[in-house]
CSV table of C-alpha atoms and ligand atoms in Angstrom, one decimal:
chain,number,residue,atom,x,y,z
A,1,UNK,CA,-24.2,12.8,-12.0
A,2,UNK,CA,-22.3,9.6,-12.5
A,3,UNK,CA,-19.1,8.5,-9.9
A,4,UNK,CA,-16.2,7.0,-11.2
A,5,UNK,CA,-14.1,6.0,-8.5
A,6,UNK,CA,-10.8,5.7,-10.2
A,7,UNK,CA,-8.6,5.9,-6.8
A,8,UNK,CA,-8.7,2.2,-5.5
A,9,UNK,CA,-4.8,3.3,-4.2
A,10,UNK,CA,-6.0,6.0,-1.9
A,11,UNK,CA,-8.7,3.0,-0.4
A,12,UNK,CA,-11.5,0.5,-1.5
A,13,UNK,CA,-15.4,0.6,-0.9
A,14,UNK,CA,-16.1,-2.2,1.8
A,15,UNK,CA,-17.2,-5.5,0.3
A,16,UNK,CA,-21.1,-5.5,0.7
A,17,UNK,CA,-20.4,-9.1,2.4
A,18,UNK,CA,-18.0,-7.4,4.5
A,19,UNK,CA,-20.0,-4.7,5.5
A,20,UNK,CA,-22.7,-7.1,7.0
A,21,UNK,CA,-19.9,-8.9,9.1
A,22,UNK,CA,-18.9,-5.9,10.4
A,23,UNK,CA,-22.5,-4.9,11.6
A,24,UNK,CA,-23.5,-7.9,13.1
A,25,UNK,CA,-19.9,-7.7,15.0
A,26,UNK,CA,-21.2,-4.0,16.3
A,27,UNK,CA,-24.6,-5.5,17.3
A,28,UNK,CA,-24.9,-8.8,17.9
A,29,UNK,CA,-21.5,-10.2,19.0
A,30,UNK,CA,-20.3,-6.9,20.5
A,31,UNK,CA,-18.1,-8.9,23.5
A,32,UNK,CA,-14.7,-7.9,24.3
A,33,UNK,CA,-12.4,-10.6,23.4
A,34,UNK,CA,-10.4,-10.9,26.7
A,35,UNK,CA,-14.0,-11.5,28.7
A,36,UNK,CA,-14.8,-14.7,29.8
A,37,UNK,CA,-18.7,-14.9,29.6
A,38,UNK,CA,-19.9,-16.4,26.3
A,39,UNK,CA,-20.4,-12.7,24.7
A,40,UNK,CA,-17.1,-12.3,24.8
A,41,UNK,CA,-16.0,-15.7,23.9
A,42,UNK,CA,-17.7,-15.2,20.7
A,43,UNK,CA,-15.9,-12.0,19.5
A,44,UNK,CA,-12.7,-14.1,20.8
A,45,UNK,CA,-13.7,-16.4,18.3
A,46,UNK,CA,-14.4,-13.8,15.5
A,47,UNK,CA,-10.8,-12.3,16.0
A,48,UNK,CA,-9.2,-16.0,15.9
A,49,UNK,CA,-11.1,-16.9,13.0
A,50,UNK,CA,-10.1,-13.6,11.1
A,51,UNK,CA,-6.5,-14.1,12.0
A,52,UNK,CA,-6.1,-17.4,10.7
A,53,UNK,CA,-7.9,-15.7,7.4
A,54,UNK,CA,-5.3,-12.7,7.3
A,55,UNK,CA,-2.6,-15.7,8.1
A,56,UNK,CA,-3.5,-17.6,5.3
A,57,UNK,CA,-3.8,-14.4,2.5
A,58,UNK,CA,0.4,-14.2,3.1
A,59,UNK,CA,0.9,-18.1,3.6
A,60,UNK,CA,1.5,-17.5,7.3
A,61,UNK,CA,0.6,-18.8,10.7
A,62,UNK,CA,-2.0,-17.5,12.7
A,63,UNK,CA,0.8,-16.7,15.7
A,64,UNK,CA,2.6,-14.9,13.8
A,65,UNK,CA,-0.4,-12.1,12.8
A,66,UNK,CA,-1.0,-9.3,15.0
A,67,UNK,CA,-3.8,-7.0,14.7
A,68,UNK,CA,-2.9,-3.0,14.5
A,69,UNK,CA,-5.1,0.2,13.7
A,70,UNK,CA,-3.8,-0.1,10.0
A,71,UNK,CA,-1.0,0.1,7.5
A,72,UNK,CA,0.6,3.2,8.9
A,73,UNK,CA,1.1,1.9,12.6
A,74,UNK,CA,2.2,-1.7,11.2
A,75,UNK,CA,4.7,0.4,8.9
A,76,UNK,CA,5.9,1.9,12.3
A,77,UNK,CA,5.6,-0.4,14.8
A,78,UNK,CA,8.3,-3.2,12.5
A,79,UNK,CA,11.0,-0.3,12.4
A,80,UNK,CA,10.6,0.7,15.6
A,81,UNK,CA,10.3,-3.3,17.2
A,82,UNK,CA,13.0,-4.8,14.6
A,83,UNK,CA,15.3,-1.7,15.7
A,84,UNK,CA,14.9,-0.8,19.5
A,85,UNK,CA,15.1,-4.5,20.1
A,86,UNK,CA,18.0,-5.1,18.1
A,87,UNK,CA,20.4,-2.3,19.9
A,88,UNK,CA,22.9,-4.9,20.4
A,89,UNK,CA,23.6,-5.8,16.9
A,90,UNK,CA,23.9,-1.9,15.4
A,91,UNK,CA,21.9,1.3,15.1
A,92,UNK,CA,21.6,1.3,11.1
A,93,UNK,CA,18.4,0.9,9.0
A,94,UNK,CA,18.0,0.8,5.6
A,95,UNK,CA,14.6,2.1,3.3
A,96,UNK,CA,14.3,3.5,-0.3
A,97,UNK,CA,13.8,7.0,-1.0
A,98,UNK,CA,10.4,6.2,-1.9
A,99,UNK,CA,8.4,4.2,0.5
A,100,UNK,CA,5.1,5.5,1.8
A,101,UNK,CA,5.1,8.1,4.1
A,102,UNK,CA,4.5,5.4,6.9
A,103,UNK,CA,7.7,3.8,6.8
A,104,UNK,CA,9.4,7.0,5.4
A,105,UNK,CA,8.3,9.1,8.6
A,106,UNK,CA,8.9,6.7,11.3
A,107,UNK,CA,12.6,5.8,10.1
A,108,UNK,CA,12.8,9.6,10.0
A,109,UNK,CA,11.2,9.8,13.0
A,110,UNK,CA,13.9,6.9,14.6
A,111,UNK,CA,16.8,9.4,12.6
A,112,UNK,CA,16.4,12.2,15.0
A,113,UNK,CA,16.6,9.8,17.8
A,114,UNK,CA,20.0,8.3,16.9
A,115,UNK,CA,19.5,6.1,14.5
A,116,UNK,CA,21.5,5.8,11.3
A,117,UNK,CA,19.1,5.7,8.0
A,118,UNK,CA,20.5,5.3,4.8
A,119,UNK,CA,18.0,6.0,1.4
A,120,UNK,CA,19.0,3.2,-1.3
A,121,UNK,CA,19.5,4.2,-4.7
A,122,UNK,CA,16.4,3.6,-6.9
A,123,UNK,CA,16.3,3.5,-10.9
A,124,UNK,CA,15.3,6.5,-12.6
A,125,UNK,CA,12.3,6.7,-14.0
A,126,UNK,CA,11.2,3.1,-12.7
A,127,UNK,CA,11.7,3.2,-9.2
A,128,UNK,CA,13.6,-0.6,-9.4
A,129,UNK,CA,16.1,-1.6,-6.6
A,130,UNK,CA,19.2,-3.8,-7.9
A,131,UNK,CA,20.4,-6.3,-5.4
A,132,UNK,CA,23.8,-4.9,-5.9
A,133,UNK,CA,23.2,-1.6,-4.6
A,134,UNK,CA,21.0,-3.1,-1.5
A,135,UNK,CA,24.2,-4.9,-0.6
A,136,UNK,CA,26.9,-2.1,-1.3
A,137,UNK,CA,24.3,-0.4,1.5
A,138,UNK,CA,24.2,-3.0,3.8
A,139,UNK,CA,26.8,-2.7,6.7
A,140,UNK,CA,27.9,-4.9,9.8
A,141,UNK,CA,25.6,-2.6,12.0
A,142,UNK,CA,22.9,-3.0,10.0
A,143,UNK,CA,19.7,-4.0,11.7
A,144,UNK,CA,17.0,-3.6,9.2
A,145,UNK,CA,16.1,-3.3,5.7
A,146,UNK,CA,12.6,-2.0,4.8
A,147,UNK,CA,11.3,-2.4,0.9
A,148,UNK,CA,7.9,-1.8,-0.3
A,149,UNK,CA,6.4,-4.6,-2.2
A,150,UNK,CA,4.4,-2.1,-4.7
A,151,UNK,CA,5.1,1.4,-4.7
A,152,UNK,CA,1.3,3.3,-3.9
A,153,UNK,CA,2.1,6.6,-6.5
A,154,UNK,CA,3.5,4.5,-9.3
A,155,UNK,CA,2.6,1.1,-8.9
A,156,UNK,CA,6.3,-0.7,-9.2
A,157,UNK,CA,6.3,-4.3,-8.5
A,158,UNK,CA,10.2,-4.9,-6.3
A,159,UNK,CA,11.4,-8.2,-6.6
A,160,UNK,CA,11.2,-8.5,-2.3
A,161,UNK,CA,11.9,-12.5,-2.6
A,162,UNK,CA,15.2,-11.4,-4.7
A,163,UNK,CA,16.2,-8.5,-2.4
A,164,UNK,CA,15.6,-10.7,0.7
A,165,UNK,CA,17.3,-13.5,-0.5
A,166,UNK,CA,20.5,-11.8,-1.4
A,167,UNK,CA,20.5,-9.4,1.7
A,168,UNK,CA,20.3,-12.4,3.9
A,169,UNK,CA,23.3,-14.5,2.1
A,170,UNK,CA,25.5,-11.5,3.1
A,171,UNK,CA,23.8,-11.2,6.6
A,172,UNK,CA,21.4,-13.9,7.8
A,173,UNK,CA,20.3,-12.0,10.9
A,174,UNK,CA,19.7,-9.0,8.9
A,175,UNK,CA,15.7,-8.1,9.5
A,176,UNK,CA,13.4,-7.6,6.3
A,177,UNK,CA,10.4,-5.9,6.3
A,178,UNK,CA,8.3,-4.8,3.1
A,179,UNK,CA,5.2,-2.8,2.8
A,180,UNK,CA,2.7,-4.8,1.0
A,181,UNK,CA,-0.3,-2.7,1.7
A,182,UNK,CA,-0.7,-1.8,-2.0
A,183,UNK,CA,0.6,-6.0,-2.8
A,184,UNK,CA,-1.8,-7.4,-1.0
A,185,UNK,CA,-4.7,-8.8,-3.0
A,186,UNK,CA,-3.4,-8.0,-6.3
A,187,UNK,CA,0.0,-9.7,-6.5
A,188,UNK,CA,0.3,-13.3,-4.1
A,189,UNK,CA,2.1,-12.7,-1.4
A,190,UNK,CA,3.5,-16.0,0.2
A,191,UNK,CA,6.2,-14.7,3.4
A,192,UNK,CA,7.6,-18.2,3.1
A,193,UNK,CA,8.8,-17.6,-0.7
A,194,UNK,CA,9.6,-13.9,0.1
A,195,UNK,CA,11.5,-14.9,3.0
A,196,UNK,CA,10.7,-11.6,4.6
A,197,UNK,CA,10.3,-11.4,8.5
A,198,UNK,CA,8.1,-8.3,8.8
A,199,UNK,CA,5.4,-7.2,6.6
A,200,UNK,CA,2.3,-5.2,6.6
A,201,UNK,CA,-0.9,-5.3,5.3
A,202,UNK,CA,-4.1,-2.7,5.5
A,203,UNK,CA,-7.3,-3.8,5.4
A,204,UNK,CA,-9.2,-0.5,3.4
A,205,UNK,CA,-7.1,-1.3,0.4
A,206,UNK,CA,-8.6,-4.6,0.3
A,207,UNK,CA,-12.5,-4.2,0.5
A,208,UNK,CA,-12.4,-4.0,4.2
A,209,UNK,CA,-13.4,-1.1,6.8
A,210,UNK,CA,-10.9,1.4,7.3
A,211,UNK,CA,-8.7,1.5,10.7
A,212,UNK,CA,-7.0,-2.1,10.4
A,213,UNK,CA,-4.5,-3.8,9.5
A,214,UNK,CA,-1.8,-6.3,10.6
A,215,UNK,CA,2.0,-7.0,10.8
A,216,UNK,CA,3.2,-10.2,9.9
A,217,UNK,CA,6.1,-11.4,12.6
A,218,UNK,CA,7.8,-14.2,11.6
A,219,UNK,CA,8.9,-16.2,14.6
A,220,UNK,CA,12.2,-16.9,16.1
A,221,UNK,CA,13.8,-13.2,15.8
A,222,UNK,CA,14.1,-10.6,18.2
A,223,UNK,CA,11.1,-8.1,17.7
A,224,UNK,CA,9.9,-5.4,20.2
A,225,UNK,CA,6.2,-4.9,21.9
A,226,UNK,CA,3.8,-2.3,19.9
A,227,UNK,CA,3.6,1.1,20.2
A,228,UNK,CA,1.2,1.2,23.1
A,229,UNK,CA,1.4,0.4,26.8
A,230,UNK,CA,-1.7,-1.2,28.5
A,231,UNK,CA,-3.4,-4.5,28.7
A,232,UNK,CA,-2.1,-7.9,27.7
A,233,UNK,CA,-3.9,-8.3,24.2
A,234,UNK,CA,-2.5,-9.7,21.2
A,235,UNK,CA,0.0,-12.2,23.2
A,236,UNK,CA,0.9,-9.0,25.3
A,237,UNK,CA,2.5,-7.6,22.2
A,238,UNK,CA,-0.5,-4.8,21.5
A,239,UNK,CA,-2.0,-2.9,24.5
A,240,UNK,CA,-5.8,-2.1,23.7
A,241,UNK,CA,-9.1,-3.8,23.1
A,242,UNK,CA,-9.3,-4.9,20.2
A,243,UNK,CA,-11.0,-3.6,16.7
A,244,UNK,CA,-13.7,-6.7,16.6
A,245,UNK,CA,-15.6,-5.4,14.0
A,246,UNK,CA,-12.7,-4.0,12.0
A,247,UNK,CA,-11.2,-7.5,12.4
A,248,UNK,CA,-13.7,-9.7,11.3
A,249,UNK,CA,-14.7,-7.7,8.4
A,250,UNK,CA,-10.7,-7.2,7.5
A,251,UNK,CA,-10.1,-11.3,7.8
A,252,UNK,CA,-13.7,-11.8,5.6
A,253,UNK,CA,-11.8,-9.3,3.1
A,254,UNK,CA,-8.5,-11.0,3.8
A,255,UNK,CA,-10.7,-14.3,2.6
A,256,UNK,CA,-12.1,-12.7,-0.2
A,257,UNK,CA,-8.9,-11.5,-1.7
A,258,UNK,CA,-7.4,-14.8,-2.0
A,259,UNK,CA,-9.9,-16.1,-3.5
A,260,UNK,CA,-10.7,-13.3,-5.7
A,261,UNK,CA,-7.0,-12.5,-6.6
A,262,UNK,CA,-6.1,-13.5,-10.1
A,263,UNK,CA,-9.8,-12.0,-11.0
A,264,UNK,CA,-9.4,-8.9,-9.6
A,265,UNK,CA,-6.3,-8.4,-11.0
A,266,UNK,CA,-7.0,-9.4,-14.2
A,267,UNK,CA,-9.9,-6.6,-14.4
A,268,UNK,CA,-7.8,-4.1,-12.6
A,269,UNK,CA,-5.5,-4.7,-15.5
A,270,UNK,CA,-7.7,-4.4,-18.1
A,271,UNK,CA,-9.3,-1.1,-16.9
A,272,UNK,CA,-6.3,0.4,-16.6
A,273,UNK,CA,-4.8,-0.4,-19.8
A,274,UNK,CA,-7.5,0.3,-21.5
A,275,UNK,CA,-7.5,3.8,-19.9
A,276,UNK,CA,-3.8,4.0,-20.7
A,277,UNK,CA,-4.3,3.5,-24.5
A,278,UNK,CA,-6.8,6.2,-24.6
A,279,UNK,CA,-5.1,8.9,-22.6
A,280,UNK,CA,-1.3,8.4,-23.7
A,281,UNK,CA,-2.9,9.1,-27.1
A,282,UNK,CA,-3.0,12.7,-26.1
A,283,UNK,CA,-0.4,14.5,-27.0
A,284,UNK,CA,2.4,15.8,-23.8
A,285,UNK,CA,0.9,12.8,-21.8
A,286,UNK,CA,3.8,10.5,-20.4
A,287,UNK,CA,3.4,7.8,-18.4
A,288,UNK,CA,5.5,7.5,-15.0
A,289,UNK,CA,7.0,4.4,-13.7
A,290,UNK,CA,7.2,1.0,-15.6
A,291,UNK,CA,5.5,0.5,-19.2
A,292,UNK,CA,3.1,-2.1,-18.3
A,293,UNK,CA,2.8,-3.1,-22.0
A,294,UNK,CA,6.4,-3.8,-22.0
A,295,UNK,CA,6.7,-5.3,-18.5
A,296,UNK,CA,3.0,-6.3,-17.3
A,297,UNK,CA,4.8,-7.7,-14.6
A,298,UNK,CA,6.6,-4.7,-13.0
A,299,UNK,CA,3.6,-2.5,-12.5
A,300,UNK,CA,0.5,-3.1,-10.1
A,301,UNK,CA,-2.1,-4.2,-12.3
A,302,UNK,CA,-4.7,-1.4,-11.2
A,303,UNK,CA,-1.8,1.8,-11.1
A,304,UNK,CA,-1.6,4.2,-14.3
A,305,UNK,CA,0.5,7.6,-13.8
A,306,UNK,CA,0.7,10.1,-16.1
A,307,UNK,CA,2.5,13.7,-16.3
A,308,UNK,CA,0.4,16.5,-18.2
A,309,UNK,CA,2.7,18.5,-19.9
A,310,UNK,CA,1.4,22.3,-19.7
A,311,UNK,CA,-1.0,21.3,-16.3
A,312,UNK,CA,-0.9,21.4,-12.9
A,313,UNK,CA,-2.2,18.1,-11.7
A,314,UNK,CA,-4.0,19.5,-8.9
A,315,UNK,CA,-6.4,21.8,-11.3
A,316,UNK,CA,-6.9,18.4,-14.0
A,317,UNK,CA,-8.4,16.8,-10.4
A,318,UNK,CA,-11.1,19.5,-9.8
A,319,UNK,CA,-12.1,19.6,-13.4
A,320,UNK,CA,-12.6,15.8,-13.1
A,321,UNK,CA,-14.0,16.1,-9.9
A,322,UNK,CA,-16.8,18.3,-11.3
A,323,UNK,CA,-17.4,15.2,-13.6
A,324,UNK,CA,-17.7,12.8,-11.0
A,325,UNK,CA,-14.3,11.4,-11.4
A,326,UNK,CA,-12.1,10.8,-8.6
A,327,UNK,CA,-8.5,10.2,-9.2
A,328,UNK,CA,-5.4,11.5,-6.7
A,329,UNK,CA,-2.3,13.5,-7.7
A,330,UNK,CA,0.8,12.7,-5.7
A,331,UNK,CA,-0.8,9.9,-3.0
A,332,UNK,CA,-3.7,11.2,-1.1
A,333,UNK,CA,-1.9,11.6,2.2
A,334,UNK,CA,0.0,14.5,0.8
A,335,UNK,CA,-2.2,15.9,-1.6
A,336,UNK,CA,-3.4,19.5,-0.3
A,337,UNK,CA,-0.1,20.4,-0.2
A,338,UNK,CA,1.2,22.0,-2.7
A,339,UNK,CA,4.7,19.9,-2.2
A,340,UNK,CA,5.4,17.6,-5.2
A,341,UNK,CA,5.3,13.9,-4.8
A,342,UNK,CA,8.2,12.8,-3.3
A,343,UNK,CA,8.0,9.7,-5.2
A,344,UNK,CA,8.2,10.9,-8.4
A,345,UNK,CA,11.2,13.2,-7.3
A,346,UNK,CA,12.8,9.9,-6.3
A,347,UNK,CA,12.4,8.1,-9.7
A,348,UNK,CA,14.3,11.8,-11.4
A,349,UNK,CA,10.8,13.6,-12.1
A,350,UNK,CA,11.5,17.5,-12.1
A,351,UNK,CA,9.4,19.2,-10.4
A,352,UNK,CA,7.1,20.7,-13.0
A,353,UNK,CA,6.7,16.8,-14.2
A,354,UNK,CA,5.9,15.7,-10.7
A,355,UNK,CA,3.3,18.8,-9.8
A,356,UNK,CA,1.6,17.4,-13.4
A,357,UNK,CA,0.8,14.3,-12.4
A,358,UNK,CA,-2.0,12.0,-12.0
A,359,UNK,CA,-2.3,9.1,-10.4
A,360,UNK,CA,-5.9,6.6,-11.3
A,361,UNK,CA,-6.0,3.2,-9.6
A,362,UNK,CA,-8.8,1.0,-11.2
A,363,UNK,CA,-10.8,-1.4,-8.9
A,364,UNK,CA,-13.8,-3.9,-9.0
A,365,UNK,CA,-16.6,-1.5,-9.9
A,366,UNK,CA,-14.8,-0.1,-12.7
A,367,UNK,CA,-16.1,-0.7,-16.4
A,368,UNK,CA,-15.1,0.1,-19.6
A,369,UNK,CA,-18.1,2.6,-20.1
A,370,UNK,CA,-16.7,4.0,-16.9
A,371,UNK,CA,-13.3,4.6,-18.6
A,372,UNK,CA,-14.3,5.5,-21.9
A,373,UNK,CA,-16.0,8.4,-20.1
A,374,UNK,CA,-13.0,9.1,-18.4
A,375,UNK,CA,-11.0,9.3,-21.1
A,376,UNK,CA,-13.4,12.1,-23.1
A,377,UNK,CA,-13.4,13.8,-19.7
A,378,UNK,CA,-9.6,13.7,-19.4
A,379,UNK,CA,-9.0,15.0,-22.8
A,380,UNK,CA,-11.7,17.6,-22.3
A,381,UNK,CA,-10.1,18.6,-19.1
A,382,UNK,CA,-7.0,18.8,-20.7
A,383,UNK,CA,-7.8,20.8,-23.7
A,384,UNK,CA,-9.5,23.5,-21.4
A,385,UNK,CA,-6.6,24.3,-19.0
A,386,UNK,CA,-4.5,24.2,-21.7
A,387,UNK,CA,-6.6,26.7,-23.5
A,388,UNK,CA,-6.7,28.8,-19.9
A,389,UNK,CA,-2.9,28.2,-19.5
A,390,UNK,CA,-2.2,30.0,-23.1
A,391,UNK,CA,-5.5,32.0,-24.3
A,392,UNK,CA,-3.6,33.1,-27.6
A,393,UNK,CA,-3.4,29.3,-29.1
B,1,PLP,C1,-2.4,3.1,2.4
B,1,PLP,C2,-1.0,2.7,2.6
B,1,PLP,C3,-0.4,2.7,3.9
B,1,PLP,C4,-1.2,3.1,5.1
B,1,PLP,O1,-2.2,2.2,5.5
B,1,PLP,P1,-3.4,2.8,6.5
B,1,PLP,O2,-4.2,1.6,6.8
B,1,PLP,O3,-4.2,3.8,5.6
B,1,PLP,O4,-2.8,3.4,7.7
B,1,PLP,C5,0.9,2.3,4.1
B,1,PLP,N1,1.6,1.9,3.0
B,1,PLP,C6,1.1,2.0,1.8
B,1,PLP,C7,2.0,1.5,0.6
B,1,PLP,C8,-0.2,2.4,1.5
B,1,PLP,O5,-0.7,2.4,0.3
């Protein structure tokens, strides 16, 4: 039976390049970094090389990149360090209602502890942040705002280099930090032009091994040590040996995905539109989150969403799953409960609306025969819980 991997949001098949970094970094060059022998100074070298290629994916230095275990601890290590550091100045934090669970968890998480969290207004139905409410938000004990660069459920595009900007003209030591795990590789990403101070990145959503990732830290702001106590790695800001394999493959992805970016995206873009024009065709399918034939610009280029009136979402994923096609309802990290999304909830979904939805995220190996057969498959699917959902009709 065919695969069609149609969840390029939940995570990415490793680059075959990649892949063969990463082994020879298992077998070959398996030093520890922090030895001094010359097996150790060449994974040194492999984790310095990779960190100048991560730096120069977001237009950073390589100082101001440090290695993590992935997206999820870089989401909670830049509250945390922005906030415990940054006692002096106020106990208040700022996030949308709709951030991945990451960032959403840990500012919960830093809630129960003290801290003062407020959830910005989003626009219904879109997800978009206006400046104006940011800055009705914003207050003189307010010690960091967190935005996500692209939403991961419905693919909204935030204007973070807007947001920034006008947060920091009403507080210039007010600290920024946006999720760009879903960004990265898709949309450029420059930290200079954002003006952000934190951001995070993941390296499985970008053709790289899973279990990686890294925080940018901009320099020159006062930032707390990671999460872990223990050795002196990462410029003593990240206790543990590091990931060498994961590193050098994730800085070979990082490389790739610059290079590879306005390609990428451009096929990404095409698949999913082209999946969109066949499945919206159906009738009670609605799209969630921005039209991206009305505003191309707003919406990841490889994110389609759709509600199917009369469905549960969670049954339309088996019936595709028996036809090879993998898609996610909700984002993958939550699916298996029976909860609706919490993002869709967020943009004014009900809840019937949210617990029909689909989420497909198109990627490199996609093709149009590939979506074409996802579409008869979709429709197929659809027409047969329909038909079990009301016998008579
Ligand atoms: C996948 C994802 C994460 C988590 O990254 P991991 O590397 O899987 O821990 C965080 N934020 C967003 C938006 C994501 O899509």
């Amino acid at each position: 039976m065919r695969t069609v991997y149609c969840d390029h949001a939940a995570t990415t098949r490793c680059h075959p390049e990649v892949a063969r970094r990463v082994y020879e970094y298992l077998t070959e060059l398996y030093g520890n970094p922090s030895s001094i022998h010359a097996v150790g100074r060449k994974a040194r070298k492999g984790v310095e090389e990779a960190r100048a290629q991560v730096a120069a994916l977001l237009g950073a230095r390589p100082a101001e990149i440090f290695f993590t275990s992935g997206g999820t601890e870089a989401d909670n290590w830049a509250l945390r360090g922005a906030l415990e550091a940054n006692r002096a100045k106020g106990n208040h934090l700022i996030i949308t209602p709709y951030e991945h669970h990451a960032v959403l968890d840990a500012a919960e998480a830093l809630g129960r502890e003290g801290y003062e969290v407020t959830l910005l207004e989003v626009e219904p139905g879109t997800g978009i942040i206006r400046p104006e409410a940011l800055l009705e938000a914003m207050r003189p004990t307010t010690v960091l705002i967190s935005v996500m660069a692209v939403n991961n459920e419905i693919g909204t595009v935030h204007d973070i280099a807007g947001l920034c900007a006008a947060a920091k003209a009403k507080d210039p030591d007010v600290i920024f930090h946006t999720d760009a795990v879903q960004a990265a590789g898709y949309i450029p990403l420059d930290v200079n032009r954002l003006g952000v101070d934190l951001l995070s990145i993941s390296s499985h959503k970008i053709y790289g091994p899973k279990g990686v990732g890294a925080l940018y830290v901009r320099k020159g702001f006062r930032f707390g040590r990671g999460l872990t106590v223990g050795g002196g790695q990462e410029r003593k800001m990240r206790a543990g040996t590091e990931n060498v394999p994961g590193i050098v493959g994730f800085g070979l992805a990082a490389e790739i995905a610059a290079r590879e970016l306005d390609r990428r995206a451009a096929h990404a873009r095409e698949m999913r539109d082209r999946f969109l024009r066949g499945v919206l065709a159906i009738e009670g399918v609605r799209l969630n989150g921005v039209d991206p034939f009305l505003h191309p610009e707003l919406r990841h280029p490889g994110n389609a969403n759709v509600s199917v009136e009369g469905v549960e979402g969670e049954a339309m994923l088996l019936r595709l799953d028996m036809a090879g096609i993998c898609a996610s309802s909700g984002s993958a990290c939550t699916s298996g409960s029976l909860e609706p999304s919490h993002v869709l909830l967020a943009v004014g979904c009900s809840r019937d609306e949210a617990q029909s939805s689909l989420r497909f995220s198109f990627g490199e190996e996609n093709t149009a025969e590939d979506i074409d057969y996802v579409i008869a498959e979709f429709a197929r699917s659809v027409e047969y819980l329909r038909k079990l959902a009301a016998p008579g009709r």
